[in-house]
CSV table of C-alpha atoms and ligand atoms in Angstrom, one decimal:
chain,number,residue,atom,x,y,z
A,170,UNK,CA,-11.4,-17.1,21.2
A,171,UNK,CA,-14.7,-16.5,22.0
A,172,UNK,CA,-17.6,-16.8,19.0
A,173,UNK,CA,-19.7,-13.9,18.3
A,174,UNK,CA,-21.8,-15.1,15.9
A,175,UNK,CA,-24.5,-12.8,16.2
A,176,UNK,CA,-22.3,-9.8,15.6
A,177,UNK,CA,-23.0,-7.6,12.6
A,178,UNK,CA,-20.0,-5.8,10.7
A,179,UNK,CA,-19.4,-2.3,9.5
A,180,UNK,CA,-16.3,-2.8,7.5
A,181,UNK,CA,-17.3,-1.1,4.0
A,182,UNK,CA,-14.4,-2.5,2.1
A,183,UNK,CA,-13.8,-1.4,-1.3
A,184,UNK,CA,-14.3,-5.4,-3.1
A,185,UNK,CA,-12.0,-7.6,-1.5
A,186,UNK,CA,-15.6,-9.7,-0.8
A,187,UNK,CA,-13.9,-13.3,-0.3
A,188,UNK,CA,-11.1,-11.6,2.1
A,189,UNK,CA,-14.2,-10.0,3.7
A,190,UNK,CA,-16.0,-12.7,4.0
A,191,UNK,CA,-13.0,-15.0,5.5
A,192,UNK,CA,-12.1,-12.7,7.9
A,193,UNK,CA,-15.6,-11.6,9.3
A,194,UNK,CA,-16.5,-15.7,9.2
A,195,UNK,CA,-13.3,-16.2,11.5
A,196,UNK,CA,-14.6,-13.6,14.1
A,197,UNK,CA,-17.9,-15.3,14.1
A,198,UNK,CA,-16.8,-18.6,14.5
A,199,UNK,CA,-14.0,-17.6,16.8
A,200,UNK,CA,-11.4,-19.3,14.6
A,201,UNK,CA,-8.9,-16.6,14.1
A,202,UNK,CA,-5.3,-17.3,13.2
A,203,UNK,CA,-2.6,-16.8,15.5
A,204,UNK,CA,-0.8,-14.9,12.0
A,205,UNK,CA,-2.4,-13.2,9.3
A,206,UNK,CA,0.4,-12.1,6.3
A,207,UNK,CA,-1.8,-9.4,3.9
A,208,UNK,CA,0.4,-9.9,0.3
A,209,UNK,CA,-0.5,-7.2,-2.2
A,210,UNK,CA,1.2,-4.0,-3.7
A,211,UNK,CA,0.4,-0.9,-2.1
A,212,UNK,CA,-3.1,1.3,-2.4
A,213,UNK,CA,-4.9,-2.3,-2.7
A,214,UNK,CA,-6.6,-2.1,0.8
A,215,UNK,CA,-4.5,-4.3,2.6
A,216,UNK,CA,-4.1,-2.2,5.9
A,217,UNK,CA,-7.8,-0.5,5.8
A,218,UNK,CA,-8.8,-4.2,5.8
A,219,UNK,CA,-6.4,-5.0,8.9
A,220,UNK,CA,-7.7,-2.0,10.4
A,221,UNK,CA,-11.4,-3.0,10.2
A,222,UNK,CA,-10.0,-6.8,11.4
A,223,UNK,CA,-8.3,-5.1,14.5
A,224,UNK,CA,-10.4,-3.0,15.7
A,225,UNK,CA,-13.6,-5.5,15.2
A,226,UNK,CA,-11.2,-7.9,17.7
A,227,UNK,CA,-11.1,-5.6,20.3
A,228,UNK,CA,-14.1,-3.6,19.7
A,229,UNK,CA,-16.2,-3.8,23.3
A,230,UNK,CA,-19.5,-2.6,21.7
A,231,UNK,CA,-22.1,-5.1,22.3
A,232,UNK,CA,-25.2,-3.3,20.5
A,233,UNK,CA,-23.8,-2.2,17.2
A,234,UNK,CA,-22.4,-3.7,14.0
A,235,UNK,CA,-18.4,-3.9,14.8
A,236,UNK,CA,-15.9,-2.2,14.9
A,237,UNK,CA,-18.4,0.6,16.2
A,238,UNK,CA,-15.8,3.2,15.9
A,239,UNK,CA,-17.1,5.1,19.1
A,240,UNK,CA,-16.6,2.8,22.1
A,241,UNK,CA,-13.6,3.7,24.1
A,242,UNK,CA,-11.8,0.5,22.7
A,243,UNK,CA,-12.5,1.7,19.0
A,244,UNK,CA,-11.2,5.5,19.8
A,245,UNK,CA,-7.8,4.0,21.2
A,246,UNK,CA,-6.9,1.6,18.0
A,247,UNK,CA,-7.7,4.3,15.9
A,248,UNK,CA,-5.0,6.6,17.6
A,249,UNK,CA,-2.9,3.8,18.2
A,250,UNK,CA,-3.0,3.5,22.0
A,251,UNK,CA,-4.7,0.9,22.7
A,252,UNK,CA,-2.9,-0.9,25.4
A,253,UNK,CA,-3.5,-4.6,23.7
A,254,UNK,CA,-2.4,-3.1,20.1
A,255,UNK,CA,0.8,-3.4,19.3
A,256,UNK,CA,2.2,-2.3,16.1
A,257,UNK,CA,5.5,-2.5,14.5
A,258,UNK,CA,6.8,0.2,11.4
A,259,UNK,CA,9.8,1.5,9.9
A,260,UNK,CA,11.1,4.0,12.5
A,261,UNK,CA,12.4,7.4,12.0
A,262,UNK,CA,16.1,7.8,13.3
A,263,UNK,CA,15.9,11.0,15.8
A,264,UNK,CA,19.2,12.6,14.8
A,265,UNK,CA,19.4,11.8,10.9
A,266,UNK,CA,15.7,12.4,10.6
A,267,UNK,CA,15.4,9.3,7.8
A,268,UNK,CA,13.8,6.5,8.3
A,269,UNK,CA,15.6,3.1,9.8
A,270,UNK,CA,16.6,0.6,7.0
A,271,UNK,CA,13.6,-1.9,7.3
A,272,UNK,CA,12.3,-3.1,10.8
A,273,UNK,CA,14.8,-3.6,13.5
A,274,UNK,CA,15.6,-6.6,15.9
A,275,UNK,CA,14.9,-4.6,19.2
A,276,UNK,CA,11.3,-3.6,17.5
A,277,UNK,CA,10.5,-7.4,17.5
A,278,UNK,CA,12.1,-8.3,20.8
A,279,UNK,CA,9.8,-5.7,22.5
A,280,UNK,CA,7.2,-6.8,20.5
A,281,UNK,CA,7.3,-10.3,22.2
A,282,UNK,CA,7.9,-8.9,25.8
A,283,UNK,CA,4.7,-7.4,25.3
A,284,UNK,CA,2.9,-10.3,23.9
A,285,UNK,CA,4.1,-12.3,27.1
A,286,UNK,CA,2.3,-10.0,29.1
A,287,UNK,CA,-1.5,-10.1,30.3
A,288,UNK,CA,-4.0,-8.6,28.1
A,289,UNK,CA,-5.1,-5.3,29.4
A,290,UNK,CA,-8.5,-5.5,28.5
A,291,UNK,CA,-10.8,-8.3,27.2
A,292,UNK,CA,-8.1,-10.6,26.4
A,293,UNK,CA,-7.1,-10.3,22.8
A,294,UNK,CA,-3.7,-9.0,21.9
A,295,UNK,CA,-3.0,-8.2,18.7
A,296,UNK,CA,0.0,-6.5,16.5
A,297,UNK,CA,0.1,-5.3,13.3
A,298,UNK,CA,3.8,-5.1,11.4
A,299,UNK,CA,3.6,-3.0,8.4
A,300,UNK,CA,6.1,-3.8,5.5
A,301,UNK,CA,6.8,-6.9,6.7
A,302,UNK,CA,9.2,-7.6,3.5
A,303,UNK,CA,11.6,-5.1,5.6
A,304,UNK,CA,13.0,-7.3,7.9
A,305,UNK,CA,16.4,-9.0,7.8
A,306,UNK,CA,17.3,-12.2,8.3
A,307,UNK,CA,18.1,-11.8,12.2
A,308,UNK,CA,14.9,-9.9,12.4
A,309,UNK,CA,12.7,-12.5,10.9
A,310,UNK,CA,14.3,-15.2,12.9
A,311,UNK,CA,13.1,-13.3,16.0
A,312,UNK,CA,9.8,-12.8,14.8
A,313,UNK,CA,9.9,-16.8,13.6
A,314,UNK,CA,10.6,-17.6,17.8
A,315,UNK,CA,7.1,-15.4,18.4
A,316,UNK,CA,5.7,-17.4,15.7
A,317,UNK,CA,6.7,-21.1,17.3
A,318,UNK,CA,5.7,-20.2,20.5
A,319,UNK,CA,2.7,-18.2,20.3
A,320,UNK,CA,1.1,-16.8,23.1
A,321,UNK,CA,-2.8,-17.6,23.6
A,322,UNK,CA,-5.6,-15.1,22.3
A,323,UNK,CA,-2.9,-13.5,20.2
A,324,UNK,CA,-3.5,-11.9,16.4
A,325,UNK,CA,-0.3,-11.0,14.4
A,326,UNK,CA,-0.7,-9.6,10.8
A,327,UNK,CA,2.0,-8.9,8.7
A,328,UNK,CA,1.7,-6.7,6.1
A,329,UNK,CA,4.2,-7.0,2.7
A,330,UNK,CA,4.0,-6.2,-0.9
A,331,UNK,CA,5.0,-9.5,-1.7
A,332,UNK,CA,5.1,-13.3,0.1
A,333,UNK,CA,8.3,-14.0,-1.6
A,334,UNK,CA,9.7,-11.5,-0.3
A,335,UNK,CA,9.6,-13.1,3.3
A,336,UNK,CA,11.6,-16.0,4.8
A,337,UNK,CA,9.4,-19.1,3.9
A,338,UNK,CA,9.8,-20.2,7.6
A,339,UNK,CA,7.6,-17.0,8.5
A,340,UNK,CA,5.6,-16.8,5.2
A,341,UNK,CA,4.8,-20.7,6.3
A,342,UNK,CA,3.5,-20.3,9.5
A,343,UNK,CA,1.1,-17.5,8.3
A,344,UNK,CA,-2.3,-17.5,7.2
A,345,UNK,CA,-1.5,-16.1,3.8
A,346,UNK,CA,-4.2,-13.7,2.3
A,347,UNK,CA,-3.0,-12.3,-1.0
A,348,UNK,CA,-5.1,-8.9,-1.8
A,349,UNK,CA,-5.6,-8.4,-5.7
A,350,UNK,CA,-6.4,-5.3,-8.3
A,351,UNK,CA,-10.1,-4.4,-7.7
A,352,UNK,CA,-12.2,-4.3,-10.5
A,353,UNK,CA,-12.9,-0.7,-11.8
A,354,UNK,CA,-16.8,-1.1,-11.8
A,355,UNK,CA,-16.5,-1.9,-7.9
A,356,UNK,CA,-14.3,1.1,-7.6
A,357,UNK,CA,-16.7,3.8,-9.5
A,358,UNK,CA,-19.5,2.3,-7.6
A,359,UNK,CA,-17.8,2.5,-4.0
A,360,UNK,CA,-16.7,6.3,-5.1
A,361,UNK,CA,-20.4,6.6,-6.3
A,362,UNK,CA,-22.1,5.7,-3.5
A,363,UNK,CA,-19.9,8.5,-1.8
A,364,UNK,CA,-20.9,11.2,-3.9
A,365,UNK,CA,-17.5,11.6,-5.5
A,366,UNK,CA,-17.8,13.9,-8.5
A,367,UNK,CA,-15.8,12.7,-11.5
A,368,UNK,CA,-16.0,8.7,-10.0
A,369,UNK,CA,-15.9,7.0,-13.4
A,370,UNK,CA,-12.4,9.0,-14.3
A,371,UNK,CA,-11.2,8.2,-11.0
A,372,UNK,CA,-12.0,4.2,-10.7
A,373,UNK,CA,-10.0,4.8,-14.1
A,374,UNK,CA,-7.3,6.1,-13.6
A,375,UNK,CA,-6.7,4.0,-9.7
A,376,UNK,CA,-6.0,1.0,-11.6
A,377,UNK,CA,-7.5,-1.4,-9.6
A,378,UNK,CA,-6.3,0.5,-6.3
A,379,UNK,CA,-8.8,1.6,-3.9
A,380,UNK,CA,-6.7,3.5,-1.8
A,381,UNK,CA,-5.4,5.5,-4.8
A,382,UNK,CA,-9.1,6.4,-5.8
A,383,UNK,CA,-9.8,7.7,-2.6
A,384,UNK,CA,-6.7,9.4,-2.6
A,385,UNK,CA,-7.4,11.3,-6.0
A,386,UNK,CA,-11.0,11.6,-4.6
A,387,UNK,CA,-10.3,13.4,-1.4
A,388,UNK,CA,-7.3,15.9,-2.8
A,389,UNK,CA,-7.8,18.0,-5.8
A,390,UNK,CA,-3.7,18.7,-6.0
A,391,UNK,CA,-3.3,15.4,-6.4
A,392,UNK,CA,-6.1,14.9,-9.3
A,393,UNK,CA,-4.6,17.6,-10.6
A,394,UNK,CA,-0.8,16.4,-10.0
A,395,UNK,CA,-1.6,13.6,-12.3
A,396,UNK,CA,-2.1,15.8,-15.2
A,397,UNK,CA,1.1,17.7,-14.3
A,398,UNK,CA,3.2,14.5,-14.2
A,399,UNK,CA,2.1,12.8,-17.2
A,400,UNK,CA,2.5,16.4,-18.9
A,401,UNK,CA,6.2,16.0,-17.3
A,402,UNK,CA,6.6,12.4,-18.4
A,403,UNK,CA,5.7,12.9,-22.0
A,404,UNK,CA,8.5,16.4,-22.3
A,405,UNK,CA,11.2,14.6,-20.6
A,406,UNK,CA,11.3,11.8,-22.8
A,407,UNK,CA,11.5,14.1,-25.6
A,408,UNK,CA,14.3,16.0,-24.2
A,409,UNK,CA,18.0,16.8,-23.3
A,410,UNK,CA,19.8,16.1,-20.8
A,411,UNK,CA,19.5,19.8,-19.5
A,412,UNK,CA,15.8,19.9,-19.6
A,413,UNK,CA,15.3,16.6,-18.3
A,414,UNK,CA,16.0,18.0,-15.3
A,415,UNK,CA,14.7,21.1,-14.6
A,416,UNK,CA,11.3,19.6,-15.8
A,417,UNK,CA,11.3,17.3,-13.1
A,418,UNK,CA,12.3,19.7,-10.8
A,419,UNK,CA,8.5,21.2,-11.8
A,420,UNK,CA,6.4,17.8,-11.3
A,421,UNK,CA,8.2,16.9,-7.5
A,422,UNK,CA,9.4,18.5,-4.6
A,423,UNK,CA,11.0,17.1,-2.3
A,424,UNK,CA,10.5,16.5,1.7
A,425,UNK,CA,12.8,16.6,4.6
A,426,UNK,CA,11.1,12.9,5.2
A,427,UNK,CA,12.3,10.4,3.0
A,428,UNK,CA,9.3,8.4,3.9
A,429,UNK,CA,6.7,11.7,2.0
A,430,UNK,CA,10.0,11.3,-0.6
A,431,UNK,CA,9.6,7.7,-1.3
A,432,UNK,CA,5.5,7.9,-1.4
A,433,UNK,CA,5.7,10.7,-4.0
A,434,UNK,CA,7.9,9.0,-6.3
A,435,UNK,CA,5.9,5.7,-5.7
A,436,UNK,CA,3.1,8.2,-7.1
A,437,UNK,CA,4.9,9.7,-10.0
A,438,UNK,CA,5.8,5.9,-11.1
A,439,UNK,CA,2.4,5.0,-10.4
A,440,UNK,CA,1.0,7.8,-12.9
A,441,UNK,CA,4.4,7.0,-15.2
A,442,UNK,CA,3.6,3.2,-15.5
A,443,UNK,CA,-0.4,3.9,-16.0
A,444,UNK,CA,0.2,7.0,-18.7
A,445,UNK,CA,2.7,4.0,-20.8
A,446,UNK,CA,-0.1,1.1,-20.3
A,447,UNK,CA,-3.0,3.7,-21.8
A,448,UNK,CA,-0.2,4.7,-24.8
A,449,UNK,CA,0.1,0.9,-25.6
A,450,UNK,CA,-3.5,0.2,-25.3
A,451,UNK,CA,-4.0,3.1,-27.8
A,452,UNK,CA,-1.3,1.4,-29.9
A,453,UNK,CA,-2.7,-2.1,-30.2
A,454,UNK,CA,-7.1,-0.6,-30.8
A,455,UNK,CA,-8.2,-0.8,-27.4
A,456,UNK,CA,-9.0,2.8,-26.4
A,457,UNK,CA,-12.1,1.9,-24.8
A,458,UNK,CA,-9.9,0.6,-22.1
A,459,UNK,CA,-7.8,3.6,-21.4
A,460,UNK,CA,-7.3,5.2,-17.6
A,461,UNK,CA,-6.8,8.6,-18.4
A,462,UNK,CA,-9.0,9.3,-20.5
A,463,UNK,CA,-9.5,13.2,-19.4
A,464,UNK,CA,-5.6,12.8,-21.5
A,465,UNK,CA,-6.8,11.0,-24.4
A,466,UNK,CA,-5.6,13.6,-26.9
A,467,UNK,CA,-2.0,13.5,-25.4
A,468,UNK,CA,-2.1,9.9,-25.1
A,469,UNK,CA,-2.9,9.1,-29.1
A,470,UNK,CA,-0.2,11.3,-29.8
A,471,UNK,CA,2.1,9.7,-27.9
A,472,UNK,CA,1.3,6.4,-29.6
A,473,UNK,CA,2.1,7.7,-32.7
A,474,UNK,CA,5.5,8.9,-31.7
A,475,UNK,CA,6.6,6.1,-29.5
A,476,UNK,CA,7.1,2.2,-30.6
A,477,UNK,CA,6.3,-0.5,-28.3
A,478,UNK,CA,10.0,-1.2,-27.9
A,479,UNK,CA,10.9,2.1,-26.7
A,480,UNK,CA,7.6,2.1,-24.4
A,481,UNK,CA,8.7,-1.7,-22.8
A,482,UNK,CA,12.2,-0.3,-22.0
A,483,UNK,CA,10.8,2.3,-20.7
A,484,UNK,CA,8.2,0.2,-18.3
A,485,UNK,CA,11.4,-1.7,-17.7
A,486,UNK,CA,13.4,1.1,-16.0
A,487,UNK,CA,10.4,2.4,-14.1
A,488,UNK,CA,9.8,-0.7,-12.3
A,489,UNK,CA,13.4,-0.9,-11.3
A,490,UNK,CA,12.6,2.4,-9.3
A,491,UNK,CA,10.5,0.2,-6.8
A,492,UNK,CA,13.5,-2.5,-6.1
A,493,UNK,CA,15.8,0.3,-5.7
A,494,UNK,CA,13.4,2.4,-3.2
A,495,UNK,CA,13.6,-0.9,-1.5
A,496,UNK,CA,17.4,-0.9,-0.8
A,497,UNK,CA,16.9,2.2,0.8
A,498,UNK,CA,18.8,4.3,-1.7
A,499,UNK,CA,17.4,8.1,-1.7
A,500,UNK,CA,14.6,8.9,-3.8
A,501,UNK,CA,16.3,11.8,-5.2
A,502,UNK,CA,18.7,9.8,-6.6
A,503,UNK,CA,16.8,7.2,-7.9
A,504,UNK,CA,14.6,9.7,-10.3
A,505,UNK,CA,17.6,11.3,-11.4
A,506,UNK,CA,19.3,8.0,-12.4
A,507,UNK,CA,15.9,7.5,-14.0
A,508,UNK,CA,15.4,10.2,-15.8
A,509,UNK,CA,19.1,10.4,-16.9
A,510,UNK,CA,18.4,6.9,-18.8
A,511,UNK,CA,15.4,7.3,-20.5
B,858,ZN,ZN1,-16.2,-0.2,19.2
């Protein structure tokens, strides 16, 4: 690969500074892996980072820091049609309207076809597979046969939530780059620096995630869905059966698209999960180290009613919701099942 060591980047990563660093030092010194695998739950930054990694690859703008964002090259991997750019997701069947159960084998057979072929353009290929922890085992052994017989100036990064939860054959033959929580003062001074009102509550309340802060940052419904579905949260635990539902029927709607579906409830978890950590921090003297703390009032009184018991059985069930949401069952479902056993 050739070096570019005089290059200047325009990445503006949320922290992450040692990925950064490792990636951008690899570009300069023209030392790039064949395959990347990004490890990290979602909302950490793992795909914004691979974005900024791509599109500095293929980025044909010789005067300004990379990726540019304006050359030609820049403009097609940012609408996904660059013809060296190859990426790989969980499909949407045409007639059923869901989406396909994890990654399929013809997705990776293609994806090899087209890494046999010529570059297009300056010479690097690269493909990016999102949720990489989707594939079967027949799947992964095709991707395995790209792996052992890599194709020169080729880039592969995988993207999963977890490295156990691919093949060690594939995990193996991958550059592994595990992404972890960001710290909140990194957060609330990225949000900062953007003029985001409220960044301090925000930073909070992401938990470490940068891609939920800009979330909440960028849409107001969704600041303001927090407060709805902690509100939600606290009545249905306190209810019957009855209620239960119809209360949840307030805090979610559902989509025709299981994949909007499966993000919402990964959101209403999210805000679940974060609402029972603040009640036990309240619990055990360490308010100061709330998230929500726009709820504080809510929150204390919660931590009077419930006991740490109730509160881990609780965190128990919720984080079942994500293994479940894995195996494909319907997020509908899931919540009631959920919400049913609380
Ligand atoms: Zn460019």
């Amino acid at each position: 690969m050739k070096q570019i060591s005089s290059r200047q980047f325009n990445w503006d990563v949320c922290g992450h500074d040692k990925i950064v660093h490792f990636l951008q030092s690899a570009i300069l010194s023209g030392n790039l892996t064949q395959a990347y695998l990004f490890s990290g739950p979602s909302g950490l930054g793992k795909k914004f980072v691979a974005s900024k990694l791509i599109a500095s690859i293929l980025c044909q703008n010789l005067e300004k820091p990379v990726p540019c964002g304006v050359c030609s090259s820049c403009q097609q991997v940012a609408n996904g049609l660059h013809p060296d750019f190859y990426t790989v997701n969980q499909e949407i069947n045409e007639k059923t309207g869901k989406l396909s159960r994890g990654i399929i084998i013809d997705q990776i057979r293609n994806l090899k076809y087209k890494l046999q072929q010529g570059t297009l353009l300056n010479g690097y290929k690269v493909a990016l597979i999102s949720d990489a922890h989707l594939m079967n085992l027949n799947t992964s052994n095709a991707l395995l046969k790209i792996l052992e017989e890599p194709t020169s100036n080729t880039v592969i990064i995988l993207l999963a939530d977890d490295v156990s939860y691919l093949p060690q054959t594939i995990s193996s033959r991958c550059q592994i780059v595990r992404f972890l929580p960001v710290a909140t003062s990194d957060i609330k001074s990225y949000l900062e620096n953007r003029g985001v009102f409220d960044s301090g509550l925000i930073a909070r309340q992401a938990n470490g995630r940068p891609g939920v802060a800009i979330d909440l940052s960028n849409n107001k419904e969704l600041a303001d869905g927090v407060k709805n579905n902690i509100d939600g949260f606290f009545k249905i635990i306190e209810a019957d059966l009855n209620s239960r539902f119809e209360i949840a029927d307030k805090i979610i709607s559902w989509d025709k698209d299981e994949y909007i579906n499966i993000s919402s409830l990964n959101n209403l978890m999210h805000n679940w999960q974060l609402a029972l950590r603040d009640v036990m921090l309240i619990k055990s003297d360490n308010e100061q180290l709330v998230s929500n703390i726009n709820y504080l009032d809510k929150l204390k009184e919660q931590a009077e009613i419930l006991d740490f018991l109730k509160i881990k059985t609780i965190l128990r069930k919720i984080n079942q919701v994500d293994d479940y949401a894995k195996h494909n069952i319907n997020s509908k479902s899931i919540l009631e099942n959920l919400i049913i056993n609380l």
